[in-house]
Short mmCIF file of C-alpha atoms and ligand atoms in Angstrom, two decimals:
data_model
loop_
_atom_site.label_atom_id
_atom_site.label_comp_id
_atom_site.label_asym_id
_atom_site.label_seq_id
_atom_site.Cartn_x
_atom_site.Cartn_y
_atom_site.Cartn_z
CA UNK J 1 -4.67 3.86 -11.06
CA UNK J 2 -3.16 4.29 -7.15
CA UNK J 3 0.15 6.15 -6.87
CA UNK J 4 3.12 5.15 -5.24
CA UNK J 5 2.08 6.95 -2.08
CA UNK J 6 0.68 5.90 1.13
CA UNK J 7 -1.15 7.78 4.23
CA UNK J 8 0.38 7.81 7.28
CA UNK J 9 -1.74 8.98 10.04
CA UNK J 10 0.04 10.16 13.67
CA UNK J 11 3.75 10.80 11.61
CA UNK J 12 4.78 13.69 13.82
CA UNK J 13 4.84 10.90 16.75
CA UNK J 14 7.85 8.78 18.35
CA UNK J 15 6.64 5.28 15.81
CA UNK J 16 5.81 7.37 12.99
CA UNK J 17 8.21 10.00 12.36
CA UNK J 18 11.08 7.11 12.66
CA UNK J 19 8.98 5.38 10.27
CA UNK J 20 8.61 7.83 7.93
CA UNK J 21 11.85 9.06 7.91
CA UNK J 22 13.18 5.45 6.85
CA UNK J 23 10.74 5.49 3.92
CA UNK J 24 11.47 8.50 2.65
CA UNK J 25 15.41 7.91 2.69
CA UNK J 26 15.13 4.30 1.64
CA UNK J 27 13.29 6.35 -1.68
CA UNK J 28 10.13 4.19 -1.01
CA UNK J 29 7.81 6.99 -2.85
CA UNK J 30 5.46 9.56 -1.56
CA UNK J 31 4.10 9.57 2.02
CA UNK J 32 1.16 12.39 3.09
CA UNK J 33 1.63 12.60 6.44
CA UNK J 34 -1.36 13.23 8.41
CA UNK J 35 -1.16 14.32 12.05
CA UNK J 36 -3.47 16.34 14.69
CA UNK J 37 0.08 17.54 16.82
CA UNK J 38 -1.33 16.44 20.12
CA UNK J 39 1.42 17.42 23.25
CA UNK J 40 3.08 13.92 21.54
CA UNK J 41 2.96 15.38 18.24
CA UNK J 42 5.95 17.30 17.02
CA UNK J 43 7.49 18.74 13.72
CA UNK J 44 10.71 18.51 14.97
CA UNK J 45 10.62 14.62 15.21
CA UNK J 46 9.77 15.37 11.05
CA UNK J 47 12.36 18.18 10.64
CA UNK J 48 15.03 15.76 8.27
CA UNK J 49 12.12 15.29 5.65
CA UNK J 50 9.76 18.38 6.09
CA UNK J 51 10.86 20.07 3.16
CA UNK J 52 11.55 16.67 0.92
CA UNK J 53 9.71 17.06 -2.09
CA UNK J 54 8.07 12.87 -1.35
CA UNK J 55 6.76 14.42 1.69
CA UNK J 56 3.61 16.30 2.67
CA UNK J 57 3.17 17.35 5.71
CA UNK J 58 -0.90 17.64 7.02
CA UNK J 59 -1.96 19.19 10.07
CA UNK J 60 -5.67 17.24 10.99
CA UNK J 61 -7.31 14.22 13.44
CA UNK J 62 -8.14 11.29 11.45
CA UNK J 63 -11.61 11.45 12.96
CA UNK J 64 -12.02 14.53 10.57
CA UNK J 65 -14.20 12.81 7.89
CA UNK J 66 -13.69 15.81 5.00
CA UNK J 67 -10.32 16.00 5.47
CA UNK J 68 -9.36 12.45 5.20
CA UNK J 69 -11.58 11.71 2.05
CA UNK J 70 -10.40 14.83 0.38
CA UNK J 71 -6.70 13.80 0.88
CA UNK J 72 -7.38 9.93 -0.46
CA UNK J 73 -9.55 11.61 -3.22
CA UNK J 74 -6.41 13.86 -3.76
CA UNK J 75 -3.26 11.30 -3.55
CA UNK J 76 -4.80 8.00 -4.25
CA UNK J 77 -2.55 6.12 -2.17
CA UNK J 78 -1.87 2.85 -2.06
CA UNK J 79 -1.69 2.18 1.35
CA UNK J 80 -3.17 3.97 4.47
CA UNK J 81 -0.65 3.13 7.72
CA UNK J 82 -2.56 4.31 10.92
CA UNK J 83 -0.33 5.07 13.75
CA UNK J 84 -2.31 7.80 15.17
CA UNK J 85 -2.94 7.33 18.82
CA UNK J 86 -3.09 8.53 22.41
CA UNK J 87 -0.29 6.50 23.21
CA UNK J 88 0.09 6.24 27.55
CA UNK J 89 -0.95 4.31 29.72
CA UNK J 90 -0.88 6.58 32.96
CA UNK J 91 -2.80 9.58 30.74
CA UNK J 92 -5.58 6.93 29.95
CA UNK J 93 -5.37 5.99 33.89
CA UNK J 94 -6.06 10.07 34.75
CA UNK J 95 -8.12 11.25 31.46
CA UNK J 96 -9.42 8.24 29.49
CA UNK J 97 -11.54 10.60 26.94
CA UNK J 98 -9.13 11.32 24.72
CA UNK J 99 -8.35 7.64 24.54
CA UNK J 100 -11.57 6.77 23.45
CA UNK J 101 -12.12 9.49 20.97
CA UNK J 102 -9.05 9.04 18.66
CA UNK J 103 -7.97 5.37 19.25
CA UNK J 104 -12.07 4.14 18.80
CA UNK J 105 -14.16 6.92 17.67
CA UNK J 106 -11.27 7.89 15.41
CA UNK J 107 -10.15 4.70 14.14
CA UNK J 108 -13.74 4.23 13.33
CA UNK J 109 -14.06 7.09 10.93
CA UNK J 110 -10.60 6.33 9.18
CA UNK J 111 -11.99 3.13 8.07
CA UNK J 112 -15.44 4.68 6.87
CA UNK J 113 -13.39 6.72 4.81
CA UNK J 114 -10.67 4.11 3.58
CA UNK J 115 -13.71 1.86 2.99
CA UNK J 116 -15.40 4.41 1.17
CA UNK J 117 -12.54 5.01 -1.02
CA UNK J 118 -11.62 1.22 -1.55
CA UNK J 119 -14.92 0.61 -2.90
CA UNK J 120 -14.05 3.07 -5.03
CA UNK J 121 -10.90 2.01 -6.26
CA UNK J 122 -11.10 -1.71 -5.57
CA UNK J 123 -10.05 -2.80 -9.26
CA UNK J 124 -7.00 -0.38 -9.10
CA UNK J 125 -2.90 -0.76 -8.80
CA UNK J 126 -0.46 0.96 -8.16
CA UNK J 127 2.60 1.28 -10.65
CA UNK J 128 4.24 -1.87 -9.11
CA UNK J 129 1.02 -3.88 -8.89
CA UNK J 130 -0.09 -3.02 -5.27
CA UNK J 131 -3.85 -2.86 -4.41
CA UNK J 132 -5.38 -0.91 -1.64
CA UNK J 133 -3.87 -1.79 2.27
CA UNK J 134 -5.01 -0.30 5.59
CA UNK J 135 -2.58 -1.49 7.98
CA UNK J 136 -3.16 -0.94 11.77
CA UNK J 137 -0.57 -0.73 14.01
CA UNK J 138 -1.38 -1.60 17.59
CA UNK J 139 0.13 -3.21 21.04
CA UNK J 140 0.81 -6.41 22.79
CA UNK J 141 -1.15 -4.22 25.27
CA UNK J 142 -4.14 -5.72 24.11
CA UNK J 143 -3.80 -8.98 25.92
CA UNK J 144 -3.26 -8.16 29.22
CA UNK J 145 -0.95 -9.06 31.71
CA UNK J 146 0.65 -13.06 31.59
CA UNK J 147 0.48 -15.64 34.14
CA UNK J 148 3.87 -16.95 35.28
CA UNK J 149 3.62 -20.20 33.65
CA UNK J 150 1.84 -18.66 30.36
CA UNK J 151 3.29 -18.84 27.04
CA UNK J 152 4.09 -15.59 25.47
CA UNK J 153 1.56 -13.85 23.26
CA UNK J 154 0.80 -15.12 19.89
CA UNK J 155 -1.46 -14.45 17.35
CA UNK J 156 -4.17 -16.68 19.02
CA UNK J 157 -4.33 -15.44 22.79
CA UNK J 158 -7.28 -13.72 23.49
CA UNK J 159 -7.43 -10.26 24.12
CA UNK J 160 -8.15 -9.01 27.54
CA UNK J 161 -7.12 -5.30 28.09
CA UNK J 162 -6.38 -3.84 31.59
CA UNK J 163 -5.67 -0.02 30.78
CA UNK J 164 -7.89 2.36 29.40
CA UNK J 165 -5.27 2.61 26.72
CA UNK J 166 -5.45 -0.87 25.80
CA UNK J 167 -8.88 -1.47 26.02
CA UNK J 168 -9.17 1.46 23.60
CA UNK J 169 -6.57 -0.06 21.27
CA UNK J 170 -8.70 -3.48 21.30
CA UNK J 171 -11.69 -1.95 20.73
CA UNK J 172 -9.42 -0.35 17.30
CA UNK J 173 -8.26 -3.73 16.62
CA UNK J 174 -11.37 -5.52 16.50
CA UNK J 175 -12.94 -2.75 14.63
CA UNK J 176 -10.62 -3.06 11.83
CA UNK J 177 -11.08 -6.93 11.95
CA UNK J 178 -14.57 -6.34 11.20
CA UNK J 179 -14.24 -3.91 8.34
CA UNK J 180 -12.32 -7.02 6.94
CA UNK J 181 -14.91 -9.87 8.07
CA UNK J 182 -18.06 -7.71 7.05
CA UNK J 183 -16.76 -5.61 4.34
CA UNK J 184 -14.02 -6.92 2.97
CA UNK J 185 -11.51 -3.91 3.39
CA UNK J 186 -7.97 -5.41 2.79
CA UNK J 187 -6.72 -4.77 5.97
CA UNK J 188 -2.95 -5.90 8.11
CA UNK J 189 -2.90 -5.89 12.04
CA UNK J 190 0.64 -5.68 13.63
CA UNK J 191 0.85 -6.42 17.44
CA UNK J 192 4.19 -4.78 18.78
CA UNK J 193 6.08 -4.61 22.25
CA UNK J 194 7.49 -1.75 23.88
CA UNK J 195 9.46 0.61 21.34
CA UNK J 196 12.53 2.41 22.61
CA UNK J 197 14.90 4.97 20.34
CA UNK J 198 15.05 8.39 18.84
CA UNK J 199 11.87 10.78 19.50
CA UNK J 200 10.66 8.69 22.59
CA UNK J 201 8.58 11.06 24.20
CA UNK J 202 9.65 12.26 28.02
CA UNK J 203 6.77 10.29 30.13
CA UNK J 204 7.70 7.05 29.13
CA UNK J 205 10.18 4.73 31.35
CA UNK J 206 13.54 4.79 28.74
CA UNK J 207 13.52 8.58 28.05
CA UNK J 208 12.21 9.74 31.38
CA UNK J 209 15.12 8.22 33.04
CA UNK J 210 17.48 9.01 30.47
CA UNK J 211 16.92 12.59 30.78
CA UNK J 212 16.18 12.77 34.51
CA UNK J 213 19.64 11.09 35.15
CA UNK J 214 21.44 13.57 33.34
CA UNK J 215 19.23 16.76 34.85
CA UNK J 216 19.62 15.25 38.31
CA UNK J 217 16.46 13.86 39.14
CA UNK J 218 15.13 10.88 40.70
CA UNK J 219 14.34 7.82 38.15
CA UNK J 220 10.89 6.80 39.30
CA UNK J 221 10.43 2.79 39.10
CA UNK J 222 6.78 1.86 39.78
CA UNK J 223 6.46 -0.71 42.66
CA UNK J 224 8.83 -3.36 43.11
CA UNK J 225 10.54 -2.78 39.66
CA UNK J 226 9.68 -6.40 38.69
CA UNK J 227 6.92 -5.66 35.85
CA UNK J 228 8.17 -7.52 32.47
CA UNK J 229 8.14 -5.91 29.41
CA UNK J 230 9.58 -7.16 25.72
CA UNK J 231 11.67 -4.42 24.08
CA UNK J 232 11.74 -3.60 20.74
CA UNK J 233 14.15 -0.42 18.78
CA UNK J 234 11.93 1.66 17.29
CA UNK J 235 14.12 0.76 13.44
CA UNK J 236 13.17 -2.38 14.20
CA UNK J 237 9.52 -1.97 14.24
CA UNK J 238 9.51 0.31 11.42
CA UNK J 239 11.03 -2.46 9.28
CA UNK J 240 8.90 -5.22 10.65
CA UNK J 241 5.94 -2.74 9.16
CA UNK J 242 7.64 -2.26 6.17
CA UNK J 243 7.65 -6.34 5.53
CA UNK J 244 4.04 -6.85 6.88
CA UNK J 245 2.65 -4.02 4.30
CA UNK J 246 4.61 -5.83 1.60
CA UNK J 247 4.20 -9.38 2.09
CA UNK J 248 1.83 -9.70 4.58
CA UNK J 249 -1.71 -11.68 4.15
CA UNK J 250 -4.93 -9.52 4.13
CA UNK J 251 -6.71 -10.07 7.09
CA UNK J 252 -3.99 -11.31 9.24
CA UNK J 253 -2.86 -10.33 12.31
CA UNK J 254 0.90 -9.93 13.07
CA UNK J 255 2.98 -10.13 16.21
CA UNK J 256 6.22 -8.01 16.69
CA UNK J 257 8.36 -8.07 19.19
CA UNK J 258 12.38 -8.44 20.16
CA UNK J 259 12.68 -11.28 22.29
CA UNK J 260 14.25 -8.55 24.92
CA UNK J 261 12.60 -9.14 28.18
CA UNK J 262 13.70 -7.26 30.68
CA UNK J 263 12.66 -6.28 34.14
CA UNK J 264 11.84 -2.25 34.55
CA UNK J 265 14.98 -2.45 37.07
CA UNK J 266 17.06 -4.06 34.79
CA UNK J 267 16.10 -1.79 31.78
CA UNK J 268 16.74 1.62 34.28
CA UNK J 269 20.11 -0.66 35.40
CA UNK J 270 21.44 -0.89 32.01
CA UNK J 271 20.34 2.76 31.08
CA UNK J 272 22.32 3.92 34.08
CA UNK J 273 25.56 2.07 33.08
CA UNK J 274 26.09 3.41 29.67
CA UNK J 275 25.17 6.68 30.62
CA UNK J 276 28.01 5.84 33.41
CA UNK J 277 30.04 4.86 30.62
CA UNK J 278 28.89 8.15 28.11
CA UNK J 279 28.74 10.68 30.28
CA UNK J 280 29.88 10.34 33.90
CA UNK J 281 28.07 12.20 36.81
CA UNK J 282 31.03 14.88 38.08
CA UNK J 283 30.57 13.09 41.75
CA UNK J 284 31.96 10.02 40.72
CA UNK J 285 28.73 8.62 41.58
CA UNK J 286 26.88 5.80 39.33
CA UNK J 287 22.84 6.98 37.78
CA UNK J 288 21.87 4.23 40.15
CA UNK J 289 22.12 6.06 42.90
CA UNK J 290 18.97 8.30 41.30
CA UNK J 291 16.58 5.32 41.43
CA UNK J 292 13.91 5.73 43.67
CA UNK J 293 10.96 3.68 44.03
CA UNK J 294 7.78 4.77 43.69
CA UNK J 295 4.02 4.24 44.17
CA UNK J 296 2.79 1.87 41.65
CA UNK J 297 0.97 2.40 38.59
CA UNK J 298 -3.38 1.28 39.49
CA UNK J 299 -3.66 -1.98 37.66
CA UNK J 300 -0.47 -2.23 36.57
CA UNK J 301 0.05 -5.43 34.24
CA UNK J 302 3.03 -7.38 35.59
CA UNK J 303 4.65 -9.47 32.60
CA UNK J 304 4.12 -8.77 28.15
CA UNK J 305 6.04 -11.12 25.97
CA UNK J 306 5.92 -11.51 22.61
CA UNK J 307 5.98 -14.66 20.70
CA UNK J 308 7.38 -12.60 17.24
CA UNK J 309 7.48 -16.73 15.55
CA UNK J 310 5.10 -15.67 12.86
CA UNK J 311 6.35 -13.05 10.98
CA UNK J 312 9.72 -14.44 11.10
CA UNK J 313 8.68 -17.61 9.81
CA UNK J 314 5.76 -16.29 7.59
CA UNK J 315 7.76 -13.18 6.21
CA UNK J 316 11.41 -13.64 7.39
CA UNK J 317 11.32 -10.43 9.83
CA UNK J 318 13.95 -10.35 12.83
CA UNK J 319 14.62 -7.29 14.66
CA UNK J 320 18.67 -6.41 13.92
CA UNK J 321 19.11 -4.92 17.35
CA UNK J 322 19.96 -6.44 20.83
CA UNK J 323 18.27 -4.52 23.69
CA UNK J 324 21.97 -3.48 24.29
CA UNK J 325 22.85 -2.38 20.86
CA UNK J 326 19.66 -0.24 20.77
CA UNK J 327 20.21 1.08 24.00
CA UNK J 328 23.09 2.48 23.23
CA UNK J 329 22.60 3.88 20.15
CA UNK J 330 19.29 5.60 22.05
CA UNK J 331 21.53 7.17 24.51
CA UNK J 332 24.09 8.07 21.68
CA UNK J 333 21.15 9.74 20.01
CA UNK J 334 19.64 11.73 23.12
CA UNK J 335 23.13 13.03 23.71
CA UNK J 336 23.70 14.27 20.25
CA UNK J 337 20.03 16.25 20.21
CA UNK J 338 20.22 18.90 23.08
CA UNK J 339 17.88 21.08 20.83
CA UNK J 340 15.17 18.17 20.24
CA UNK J 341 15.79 17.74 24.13
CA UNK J 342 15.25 21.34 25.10
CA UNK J 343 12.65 21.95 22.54
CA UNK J 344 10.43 19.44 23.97
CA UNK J 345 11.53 20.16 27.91
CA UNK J 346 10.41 23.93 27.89
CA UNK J 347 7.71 23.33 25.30
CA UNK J 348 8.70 25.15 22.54
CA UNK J 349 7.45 23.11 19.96
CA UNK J 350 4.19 23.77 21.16
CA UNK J 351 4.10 26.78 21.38
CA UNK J 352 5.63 27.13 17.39
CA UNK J 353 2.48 24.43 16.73
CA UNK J 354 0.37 27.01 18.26
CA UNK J 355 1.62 30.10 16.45
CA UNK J 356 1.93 28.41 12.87
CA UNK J 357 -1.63 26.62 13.07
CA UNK J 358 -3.74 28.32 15.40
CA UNK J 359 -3.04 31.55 15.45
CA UNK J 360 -2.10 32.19 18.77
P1 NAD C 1 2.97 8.88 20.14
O1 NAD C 1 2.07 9.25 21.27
O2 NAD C 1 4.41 9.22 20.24
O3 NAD C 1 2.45 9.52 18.78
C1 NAD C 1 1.09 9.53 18.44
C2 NAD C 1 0.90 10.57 17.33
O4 NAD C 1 -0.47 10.54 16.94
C3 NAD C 1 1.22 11.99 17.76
O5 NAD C 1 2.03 12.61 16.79
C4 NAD C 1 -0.13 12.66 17.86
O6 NAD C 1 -0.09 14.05 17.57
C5 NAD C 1 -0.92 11.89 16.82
N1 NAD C 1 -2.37 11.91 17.04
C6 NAD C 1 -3.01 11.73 18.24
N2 NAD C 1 -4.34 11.84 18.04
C7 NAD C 1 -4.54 12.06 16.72
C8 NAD C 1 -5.69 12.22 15.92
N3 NAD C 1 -6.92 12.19 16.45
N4 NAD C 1 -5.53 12.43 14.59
C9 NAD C 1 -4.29 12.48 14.05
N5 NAD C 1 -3.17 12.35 14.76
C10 NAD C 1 -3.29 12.12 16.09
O7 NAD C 1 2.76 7.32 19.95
P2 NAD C 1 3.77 6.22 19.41
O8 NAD C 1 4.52 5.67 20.55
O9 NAD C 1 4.49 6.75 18.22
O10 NAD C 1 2.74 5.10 18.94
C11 NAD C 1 2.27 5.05 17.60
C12 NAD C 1 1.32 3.87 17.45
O11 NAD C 1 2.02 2.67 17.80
C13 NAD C 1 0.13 3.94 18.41
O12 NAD C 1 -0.99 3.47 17.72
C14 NAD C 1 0.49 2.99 19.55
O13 NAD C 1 -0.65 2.43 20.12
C15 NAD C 1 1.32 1.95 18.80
N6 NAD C 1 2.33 1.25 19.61
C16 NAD C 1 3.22 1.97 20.38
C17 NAD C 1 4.19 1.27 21.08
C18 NAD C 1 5.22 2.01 21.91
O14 NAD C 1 6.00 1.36 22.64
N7 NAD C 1 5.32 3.32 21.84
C19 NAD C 1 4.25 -0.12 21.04
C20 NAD C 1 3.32 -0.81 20.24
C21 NAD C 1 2.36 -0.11 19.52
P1 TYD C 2 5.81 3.01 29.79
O1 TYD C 2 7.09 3.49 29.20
O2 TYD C 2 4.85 4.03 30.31
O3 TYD C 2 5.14 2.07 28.70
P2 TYD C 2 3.89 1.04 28.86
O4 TYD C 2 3.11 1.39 30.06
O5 TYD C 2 3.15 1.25 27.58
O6 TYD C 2 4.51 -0.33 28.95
O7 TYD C 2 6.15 2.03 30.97
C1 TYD C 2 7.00 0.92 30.80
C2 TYD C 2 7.08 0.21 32.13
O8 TYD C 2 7.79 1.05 33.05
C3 TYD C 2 5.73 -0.05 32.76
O9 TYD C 2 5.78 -1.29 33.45
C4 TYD C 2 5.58 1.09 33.76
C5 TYD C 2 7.00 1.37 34.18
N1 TYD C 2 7.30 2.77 34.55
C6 TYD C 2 7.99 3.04 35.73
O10 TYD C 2 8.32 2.13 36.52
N2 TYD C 2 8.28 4.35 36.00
C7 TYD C 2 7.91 5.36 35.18
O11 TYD C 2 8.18 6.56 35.50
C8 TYD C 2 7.22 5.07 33.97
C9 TYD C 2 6.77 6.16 33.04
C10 TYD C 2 6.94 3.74 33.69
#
């Protein structure tokens, strides 16, 4: 018999602390948590539900082949979610290698081992009548940049990746698509936009504005500020994976997304005039004035859109946020965490990561 619990791999990250954190408070059952606490990894993201006894926190890279089969052998979950990933595109533009060794070489090992165990456990349910899932949560990244008179991504455009990081995240994606094809291993796909919310890591555009505005310091927009990009709150995408590991069909592949597309100006713009709004600079000047333009990103993709049509019609998922309802509560939440803030400015939380697990 499974349990009630599932795996969730990369859980000390922005996507999957928020998503844990939802499960464990909507009283969804047990989650092991499995994360290697890269620079994006970090406990504090996990701090509400550390100590909740449906929790259990792992330090360890999914690529590690003992670790992962003892802790399937160990919780027989029901479910494996893998959100582990490097996660930026500029890192993948300066240092690819990491890229390919968790997001392919990684990915690839996971499913050995979740094949390994579904062959073991193939006939089995879980108390409510769930068999075995891997779902694999990956970008709109994957196909590349959109012609002006395109249609927005669905299910069926071919992938073309640009980045590093999205070439490694196809090569995941196609991986897991054969595990199904050859082997048969139940598995889900979910194609998302750009998240934004609590936990956003400092190098991306949202938070690396929002917290250069309010130290003072320039917000960098790439080029001409024109690149298109469909934004998604992070809630949002947690629930969309909630439905998709629930009702979704083996095998499929799901696009996610918020019908929010914005220009990078307009996202900074907006950014700028709640913190306006929030907190006021002491000049009397608006955030805006901090924009500065700068060189662009090589091989920057210009436009991403999501066409989200299938899993609302297939599964009845919408996202419940507006890019300005999310936006604001983001800003709300940034301003209410000055410890998560500081903790992750001066590196702190690596440094606790390095005295609790490696010794230093
Ligand atoms: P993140 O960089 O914030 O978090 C990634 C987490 O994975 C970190 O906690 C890190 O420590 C962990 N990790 C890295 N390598 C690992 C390994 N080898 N073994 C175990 N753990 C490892 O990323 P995120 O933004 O939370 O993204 C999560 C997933 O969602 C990724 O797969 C990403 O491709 C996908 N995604 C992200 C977005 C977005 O806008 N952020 C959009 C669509 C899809
Ligand atoms: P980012 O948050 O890095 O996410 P992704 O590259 O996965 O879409 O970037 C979002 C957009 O913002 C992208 O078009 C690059 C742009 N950008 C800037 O203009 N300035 C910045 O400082 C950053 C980090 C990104």
């Amino acid at each position: 018999m499974l349990e009630n619990t599932i795996l969730v791999t990369g859980s000390a990250g922005f996507i999957g602390s928020n998503f844990v954190i939802d499960w464990i408070k909507a009283g969804l059952g047990k989650v092991v948590s499995l994360d290697k606490l890269t620079y994006a990894g970090n406990l504090d993201n996990l701090a509400t539900v550390i100590d909740h006894p449906q929790h259990e926190f792992v330090r360890g890279d999914i690529a590690d082949r003992a670790l992962v089969n003892k802790l399937l052998l160990e919780h027989k979950p029901r479910a494996i979610l893998n959100f582990a990933a490097e996660s930026h595109v500029d890192r993948s533009i300066h240092g690819p290698e990491d890229f390919i060794q968790t997001n392919v070489v990684g990915t690839f090992h996971l499913l050995e081992e979740a094949r390994a165990y579904w062959d073991s456990c193939k006939d089995m349910q879980d108390p409510a009548g769930n068999s075995f899932k891997f779902l694999h949560i990956s970008t709109d990244e994957v196909y590349g940049t959109l012609e002006p008179q395109s249609p927005a991504f669905s299910e069926m455009t071919a992938y073309a990746p640009n980045s590093p990081y999205s070439a490694s995240k196809a090569a995941s994606d196609h991986l897991v698509r054969a595990y199904h094809h050859t082997y048969g291993l139940p598995v889900l796909t979910t194609n998302c936009s750009n998240n934004y919310g609590p936990h956003h890591f400092p190098e991306k555009l949202i938070p690396l504005c929002l917290l250069n505005a309010l130290a003072g310091k320039p917000l960098p927009i790439y080029g001409d500020g024109q690149q298109i990009r469909d934004w998604l709150y992070v809630k949002d995408h947690c629930s969309a994976i909630r439905k998709v590991l629930e009702a979704g069909k083996t095998g499929e592949t799901y696009n996610v997304g918020g019908w929010n597309e914005k220009t990078n100006l307009e996202v900074v713009k907006v950014l700028c005039q709640i913190l306006n709004e929030m907190q006021p600079r002491a000049d009397g000047l608006g955030y805006e004035s901090q924009i500065t333009y700068v060189q662009d990103r090589p091989g920057h993709d210009r436009h991403y859109a999501i066409d989200a049509s299938k899993i609302e019609r297939e599964l009845g998922w919408k996202p419940s946020e507006t890019f300005e309802t999310g936006i604001r509560k983001t800003v709300q939440w940034y301003l209410e965490h000055q410890d998560w803030v500081q903790n992750v400015l001066n590196g702190d939380y690596r440094q606790w990561v390095a005295k609790h697990y490696d010794g230093n």
